[in-house]
């Protein structure tokens, strides 16, 4: 079927079914346009909890569907594609346990560590963090969460994104290290797991220099998942929602180059905006979901034959939610 026909059939099914379609900012345009609720990962999960429909059809990546199920266990959650966030896949429960063991080997006891996990992680990792008294954070509130965590007098174990952890540590004037980089973790305030976002690693200092030379006076705005060297030479660093706000408040004539996922950048505004990369920084897993996938998922719900429903076991959900609730309490 052609795109327009698929859209019409999706809308027809949606009228008949108790479903809410949810789409992350990084989804391809035609899927994003089908969303009843659109936004960033945690914001979407919280809005799903408040929604009255039985089913959530989540167009995003796996950990996002899990987050809805953790926050709102009463919901039935289906994903057109259970796509894999590369960063979230870089750490599992075993890798988390090995990180804690690494710190103990270097003279840092478990009770001297407060773990914080980025929302871009599996429910299992969130649960492990919750059991150790830790919290979840987003790119919007990571500064506040780490600041609060340090009040415990403990070292911060930050997983899985080394760039977000190091960037926040730099903003706070703290010392950080990355597990396995050869430095002594006892000397660091924030100890980062060696994970990263493959899309945000595409942005380089050379890209910044190119745009500054090409367009004198241009603003450079980047996501904190970018490498610290890029953040250091940028004009603004912020989460997805913060980047949207920053760009929206710039004068229309002000040129800006943005270092984050392509699908989001090209929707920000029509003129004087550039993607901070010589290649197209498109998240491959976010772009797996198609209109046909969405249509087929709605058909499966109607027939009672859903193969991509998200399930989180109760014990994992309990501790993952504990880590999330500690964040929300702040």
Short mmCIF file of C-alpha atoms in Angstrom, two decimals:
data_model
loop_
_atom_site.label_atom_id
_atom_site.label_comp_id
_atom_site.label_asym_id
_atom_site.label_seq_id
_atom_site.Cartn_x
_atom_site.Cartn_y
_atom_site.Cartn_z
CA UNK A 1 0.00 0.00 0.00
CA UNK A 2 1.03 3.59 -0.56
CA UNK A 3 1.79 5.83 2.42
CA UNK A 4 -1.46 7.79 2.21
CA UNK A 5 -3.58 4.64 2.08
CA UNK A 6 -1.69 3.20 5.08
CA UNK A 7 -2.28 6.41 7.03
CA UNK A 8 -6.00 6.27 6.30
CA UNK A 9 -6.25 2.63 7.37
CA UNK A 10 -4.28 3.37 10.56
CA UNK A 11 -6.70 6.18 11.41
CA UNK A 12 -9.68 3.90 10.75
CA UNK A 13 -8.28 1.20 13.06
CA UNK A 14 -7.45 3.75 15.71
CA UNK A 15 -11.08 4.91 15.72
CA UNK A 16 -12.26 1.35 16.44
CA UNK A 17 -9.66 0.32 19.01
CA UNK A 18 -8.84 1.39 22.61
CA UNK A 19 -5.32 2.44 21.59
CA UNK A 20 -3.05 5.43 21.92
CA UNK A 21 -0.22 5.74 19.42
CA UNK A 22 2.96 7.14 20.91
CA UNK A 23 5.93 8.34 18.83
CA UNK A 24 9.38 9.45 19.91
CA UNK A 25 10.94 12.58 18.39
CA UNK A 26 13.47 10.50 16.44
CA UNK A 27 10.87 8.51 14.48
CA UNK A 28 10.65 9.02 10.72
CA UNK A 29 8.19 11.77 9.74
CA UNK A 30 5.33 9.64 8.47
CA UNK A 31 5.31 7.58 11.70
CA UNK A 32 5.77 10.62 13.94
CA UNK A 33 2.74 12.26 12.31
CA UNK A 34 0.55 9.31 13.43
CA UNK A 35 1.37 9.89 17.10
CA UNK A 36 -1.41 10.88 19.52
CA UNK A 37 1.37 11.60 22.01
CA UNK A 38 4.84 12.69 20.87
CA UNK A 39 7.93 13.66 22.80
CA UNK A 40 11.00 12.30 24.57
CA UNK A 41 11.27 8.95 26.35
CA UNK A 42 10.35 9.60 30.00
CA UNK A 43 7.85 12.32 29.13
CA UNK A 44 6.08 9.81 26.89
CA UNK A 45 5.96 7.14 29.60
CA UNK A 46 4.46 9.55 32.11
CA UNK A 47 1.82 10.77 29.65
CA UNK A 48 0.93 7.17 28.79
CA UNK A 49 0.21 6.47 32.45
CA UNK A 50 -2.32 9.32 32.48
CA UNK A 51 -3.97 8.14 29.26
CA UNK A 52 -7.30 6.28 29.50
CA UNK A 53 -6.89 3.75 26.67
CA UNK A 54 -6.09 0.11 27.41
CA UNK A 55 -3.37 -0.17 24.77
CA UNK A 56 -0.26 1.89 24.14
CA UNK A 57 1.34 1.37 20.72
CA UNK A 58 4.83 2.74 21.22
CA UNK A 59 6.90 3.76 18.19
CA UNK A 60 10.40 3.93 19.60
CA UNK A 61 13.03 1.55 20.96
CA UNK A 62 12.74 -1.30 23.42
CA UNK A 63 13.69 0.38 26.69
CA UNK A 64 10.98 3.01 26.08
CA UNK A 65 8.24 0.40 25.88
CA UNK A 66 9.63 -1.17 29.05
CA UNK A 67 9.54 2.19 30.82
CA UNK A 68 5.81 2.53 30.10
CA UNK A 69 5.21 -0.97 31.48
CA UNK A 70 7.26 -0.19 34.61
CA UNK A 71 5.52 3.13 35.31
CA UNK A 72 2.05 1.94 34.26
CA UNK A 73 1.90 -1.86 34.73
CA UNK A 74 -1.85 -1.83 34.13
CA UNK A 75 -1.29 -0.77 30.50
CA UNK A 76 -0.88 -3.21 27.63
CA UNK A 77 2.09 -2.05 25.56
CA UNK A 78 2.84 -3.13 22.01
CA UNK A 79 5.67 -1.97 19.78
CA UNK A 80 5.47 -2.08 15.97
CA UNK A 81 9.17 -2.95 16.10
CA UNK A 82 10.98 -3.89 19.29
CA UNK A 83 13.99 -1.99 18.01
CA UNK A 84 17.21 -2.03 19.99
CA UNK A 85 18.84 1.13 21.36
CA UNK A 86 22.55 0.48 20.83
CA UNK A 87 23.50 2.36 24.00
CA UNK A 88 21.02 0.45 26.15
CA UNK A 89 22.37 -2.83 24.74
CA UNK A 90 25.90 -1.89 25.78
CA UNK A 91 25.08 -2.75 29.39
CA UNK A 92 23.12 -5.65 30.85
CA UNK A 93 22.79 -6.91 34.40
CA UNK A 94 26.03 -8.90 34.17
CA UNK A 95 27.99 -5.90 32.90
CA UNK A 96 26.51 -3.78 35.67
CA UNK A 97 27.56 -6.33 38.31
CA UNK A 98 31.05 -6.48 36.78
CA UNK A 99 31.29 -2.67 37.04
CA UNK A 100 30.47 -2.80 40.75
CA UNK A 101 33.04 -5.61 41.17
CA UNK A 102 35.61 -3.47 39.32
CA UNK A 103 35.14 -0.67 41.85
CA UNK A 104 35.43 -3.08 44.77
CA UNK A 105 38.66 -4.44 43.28
CA UNK A 106 39.98 -0.87 43.29
CA UNK A 107 39.12 -0.31 46.94
CA UNK A 108 35.66 1.24 46.60
CA UNK A 109 33.08 -0.73 48.59
CA UNK A 110 29.54 -1.18 47.31
CA UNK A 111 28.20 0.91 50.19
CA UNK A 112 30.45 3.77 49.07
CA UNK A 113 28.79 3.91 45.64
CA UNK A 114 25.54 5.52 44.54
CA UNK A 115 24.54 4.27 41.08
CA UNK A 116 22.66 6.44 38.60
CA UNK A 117 21.41 5.09 35.31
CA UNK A 118 20.41 7.11 32.29
CA UNK A 119 16.84 6.42 31.16
CA UNK A 120 18.41 4.79 28.07
CA UNK A 121 18.84 1.44 29.81
CA UNK A 122 16.90 -1.78 30.21
CA UNK A 123 14.42 -2.41 33.01
CA UNK A 124 16.85 -5.03 34.37
CA UNK A 125 19.64 -2.45 34.73
CA UNK A 126 17.25 0.07 36.29
CA UNK A 127 16.24 -2.64 38.76
CA UNK A 128 19.87 -3.34 39.70
CA UNK A 129 20.37 0.38 40.29
CA UNK A 130 17.19 0.53 42.36
CA UNK A 131 18.33 -2.35 44.58
CA UNK A 132 21.57 -0.47 45.34
CA UNK A 133 19.68 2.65 46.40
CA UNK A 134 20.24 4.45 43.12
CA UNK A 135 18.17 6.51 40.73
CA UNK A 136 17.33 7.03 37.08
CA UNK A 137 18.07 10.30 35.29
CA UNK A 138 17.28 11.92 31.97
CA UNK A 139 19.48 14.27 29.96
CA UNK A 140 17.24 17.10 31.21
CA UNK A 141 17.73 16.41 34.91
CA UNK A 142 21.09 14.59 35.04
CA UNK A 143 22.79 17.62 36.62
CA UNK A 144 20.21 17.81 39.40
CA UNK A 145 20.21 14.05 40.00
CA UNK A 146 24.00 13.79 40.20
CA UNK A 147 24.12 16.89 42.43
CA UNK A 148 21.58 15.29 44.76
CA UNK A 149 23.39 11.97 44.66
CA UNK A 150 26.66 13.54 45.75
CA UNK A 151 24.95 14.76 48.92
CA UNK A 152 25.16 11.15 50.09
CA UNK A 153 28.94 11.51 50.30
CA UNK A 154 29.32 8.55 47.94
CA UNK A 155 30.98 8.22 44.57
CA UNK A 156 28.62 8.20 41.59
CA UNK A 157 28.62 5.17 39.30
CA UNK A 158 27.04 6.53 36.12
CA UNK A 159 25.73 4.10 33.50
CA UNK A 160 25.64 3.55 30.59
CA UNK A 161 26.56 6.81 28.77
CA UNK A 162 30.09 7.95 29.49
CA UNK A 163 29.58 11.20 27.55
CA UNK A 164 26.55 12.36 29.52
CA UNK A 165 28.29 11.46 32.79
CA UNK A 166 31.52 13.23 31.87
CA UNK A 167 29.76 16.30 30.47
CA UNK A 168 27.73 16.79 33.65
CA UNK A 169 30.83 16.24 35.77
CA UNK A 170 32.63 18.92 33.72
CA UNK A 171 29.73 21.35 34.18
CA UNK A 172 29.90 20.78 37.93
CA UNK A 173 33.69 21.09 38.12
CA UNK A 174 34.01 17.46 39.24
CA UNK A 175 36.59 14.85 38.34
CA UNK A 176 35.37 11.91 36.27
CA UNK A 177 36.81 8.75 34.81
CA UNK A 178 35.65 5.97 32.53
CA UNK A 179 35.89 2.35 33.65
CA UNK A 180 38.78 0.78 31.78
CA UNK A 181 40.52 4.03 30.79
CA UNK A 182 43.47 3.23 33.05
CA UNK A 183 42.81 5.93 35.62
CA UNK A 184 42.26 5.32 39.34
CA UNK A 185 38.51 5.41 40.09
CA UNK A 186 39.29 6.37 43.70
CA UNK A 187 40.41 9.76 42.36
CA UNK A 188 37.11 10.43 40.57
CA UNK A 189 33.81 11.82 41.83
CA UNK A 190 31.83 10.41 38.90
CA UNK A 191 32.81 6.99 37.55
CA UNK A 192 31.32 6.34 34.12
CA UNK A 193 30.55 3.10 32.36
CA UNK A 194 32.03 2.98 28.85
CA UNK A 195 28.82 3.25 26.83
CA UNK A 196 27.84 5.82 24.23
CA UNK A 197 25.30 6.84 21.59
CA UNK A 198 26.55 5.91 18.13
CA UNK A 199 24.58 8.77 16.52
CA UNK A 200 25.93 11.50 18.79
CA UNK A 201 29.48 10.24 18.30
CA UNK A 202 29.21 11.40 14.68
CA UNK A 203 29.56 15.05 15.72
CA UNK A 204 33.16 16.25 15.94
CA UNK A 205 35.20 19.34 16.77
CA UNK A 206 36.08 19.50 13.07
CA UNK A 207 32.36 19.86 12.27
CA UNK A 208 32.09 22.77 14.70
CA UNK A 209 35.15 24.45 13.18
CA UNK A 210 33.75 23.96 9.66
CA UNK A 211 30.46 25.68 10.46
CA UNK A 212 32.09 28.52 12.39
CA UNK A 213 34.39 29.19 9.44
CA UNK A 214 31.60 28.83 6.86
CA UNK A 215 29.05 30.95 8.76
CA UNK A 216 30.71 33.43 11.15
CA UNK A 217 28.43 34.09 14.11
CA UNK A 218 26.59 30.78 13.84
CA UNK A 219 25.40 29.19 17.08
CA UNK A 220 26.33 25.60 17.86
CA UNK A 221 23.84 23.64 19.98
CA UNK A 222 24.46 20.01 20.96
CA UNK A 223 23.02 17.18 23.03
CA UNK A 224 25.00 16.06 26.12
CA UNK A 225 25.36 12.59 24.59
CA UNK A 226 28.00 14.23 22.35
CA UNK A 227 31.67 13.80 23.15
CA UNK A 228 32.93 16.23 25.83
CA UNK A 229 35.37 17.75 23.33
CA UNK A 230 32.41 18.82 21.17
CA UNK A 231 30.38 20.12 24.10
CA UNK A 232 33.39 22.19 25.21
CA UNK A 233 33.40 24.20 21.95
CA UNK A 234 29.61 24.59 21.62
CA UNK A 235 27.43 27.56 22.52
CA UNK A 236 24.69 25.49 24.12
CA UNK A 237 24.33 21.95 25.43
CA UNK A 238 20.94 20.57 26.38
CA UNK A 239 18.48 17.72 26.28
CA UNK A 240 16.07 17.18 23.40
CA UNK A 241 13.39 19.42 24.93
CA UNK A 242 16.00 22.01 25.89
CA UNK A 243 17.42 22.03 22.35
CA UNK A 244 13.93 22.52 20.89
CA UNK A 245 13.34 25.46 23.24
CA UNK A 246 16.76 26.99 22.55
CA UNK A 247 16.30 26.91 18.78
CA UNK A 248 12.70 28.18 18.98
CA UNK A 249 13.82 31.22 20.97
CA UNK A 250 16.60 32.23 18.55
CA UNK A 251 15.89 35.10 16.15
CA UNK A 252 14.78 33.73 12.79
CA UNK A 253 17.82 35.22 11.07
CA UNK A 254 20.25 33.55 13.52
CA UNK A 255 21.97 30.56 11.94
CA UNK A 256 22.34 27.49 14.16
CA UNK A 257 23.93 24.07 13.69
CA UNK A 258 22.46 21.37 15.91
CA UNK A 259 24.21 18.20 17.05
CA UNK A 260 21.49 15.63 17.53
CA UNK A 261 19.38 13.15 15.54
CA UNK A 262 18.43 14.21 12.01
CA UNK A 263 14.67 13.63 12.18
CA UNK A 264 14.39 15.99 15.13
CA UNK A 265 16.66 18.68 13.69
CA UNK A 266 14.89 19.02 10.37
CA UNK A 267 11.54 19.55 12.15
CA UNK A 268 12.84 22.33 14.40
CA UNK A 269 12.43 25.15 11.89
CA UNK A 270 12.55 25.78 8.15
CA UNK A 271 15.35 28.34 7.75
CA UNK A 272 18.89 28.96 9.00
CA UNK A 273 19.28 25.55 10.65
CA UNK A 274 21.92 22.94 9.86
CA UNK A 275 22.77 19.44 11.03
CA UNK A 276 26.19 19.47 12.70
CA UNK A 277 27.65 16.64 10.65
CA UNK A 278 29.08 15.82 7.24
CA UNK A 279 26.93 12.67 7.26
CA UNK A 280 23.23 12.18 8.00
CA UNK A 281 23.01 11.47 11.77
CA UNK A 282 19.96 9.23 11.62
CA UNK A 283 19.34 6.70 14.39
CA UNK A 284 19.12 3.36 12.54
CA UNK A 285 17.02 1.63 15.20
CA UNK A 286 14.61 4.52 15.70
CA UNK A 287 14.07 4.48 11.94
CA UNK A 288 13.24 0.76 11.80
CA UNK A 289 9.56 1.38 12.51
CA UNK A 290 7.46 1.89 9.37
CA UNK A 291 3.84 2.80 8.68
CA UNK A 292 3.29 -0.82 7.62
CA UNK A 293 4.62 -2.02 10.99
CA UNK A 294 2.24 0.33 12.78
CA UNK A 295 -0.71 -0.79 10.64
CA UNK A 296 0.08 -4.48 11.21
CA UNK A 297 0.33 -3.95 14.96
CA UNK A 298 -3.09 -2.32 15.09
CA UNK A 299 -4.50 -5.17 13.01
CA UNK A 300 -2.95 -7.67 15.44
CA UNK A 301 -4.56 -5.89 18.41
CA UNK A 302 -7.93 -6.04 16.67
CA UNK A 303 -7.49 -9.78 16.03
CA UNK A 304 -6.09 -10.48 19.52
CA UNK A 305 -2.85 -11.82 18.05
CA UNK A 306 -0.19 -9.37 19.27
CA UNK A 307 3.32 -10.81 18.98
CA UNK A 308 5.20 -7.69 20.09
CA UNK A 309 3.60 -6.99 23.46
CA UNK A 310 6.06 -5.81 26.12
CA UNK A 311 6.28 -7.74 29.39
CA UNK A 312 8.42 -6.96 32.45
CA UNK A 313 8.48 -9.46 35.31
CA UNK A 314 7.01 -8.08 38.57
CA UNK A 315 10.24 -8.16 40.59
CA UNK A 316 12.21 -6.31 37.90
CA UNK A 317 9.38 -3.82 37.46
CA UNK A 318 9.21 -3.20 41.22
CA UNK A 319 12.88 -2.26 41.57
CA UNK A 320 13.07 -0.40 38.25
CA UNK A 321 10.08 1.66 39.34
CA UNK A 322 11.78 2.32 42.69
CA UNK A 323 14.74 3.86 40.83
CA UNK A 324 12.38 5.92 38.68
CA UNK A 325 10.30 7.08 41.66
CA UNK A 326 13.44 8.27 43.49
CA UNK A 327 14.13 10.52 40.51
CA UNK A 328 10.55 11.75 40.24
CA UNK A 329 10.50 12.56 43.95
CA UNK A 330 13.16 15.21 43.30
#
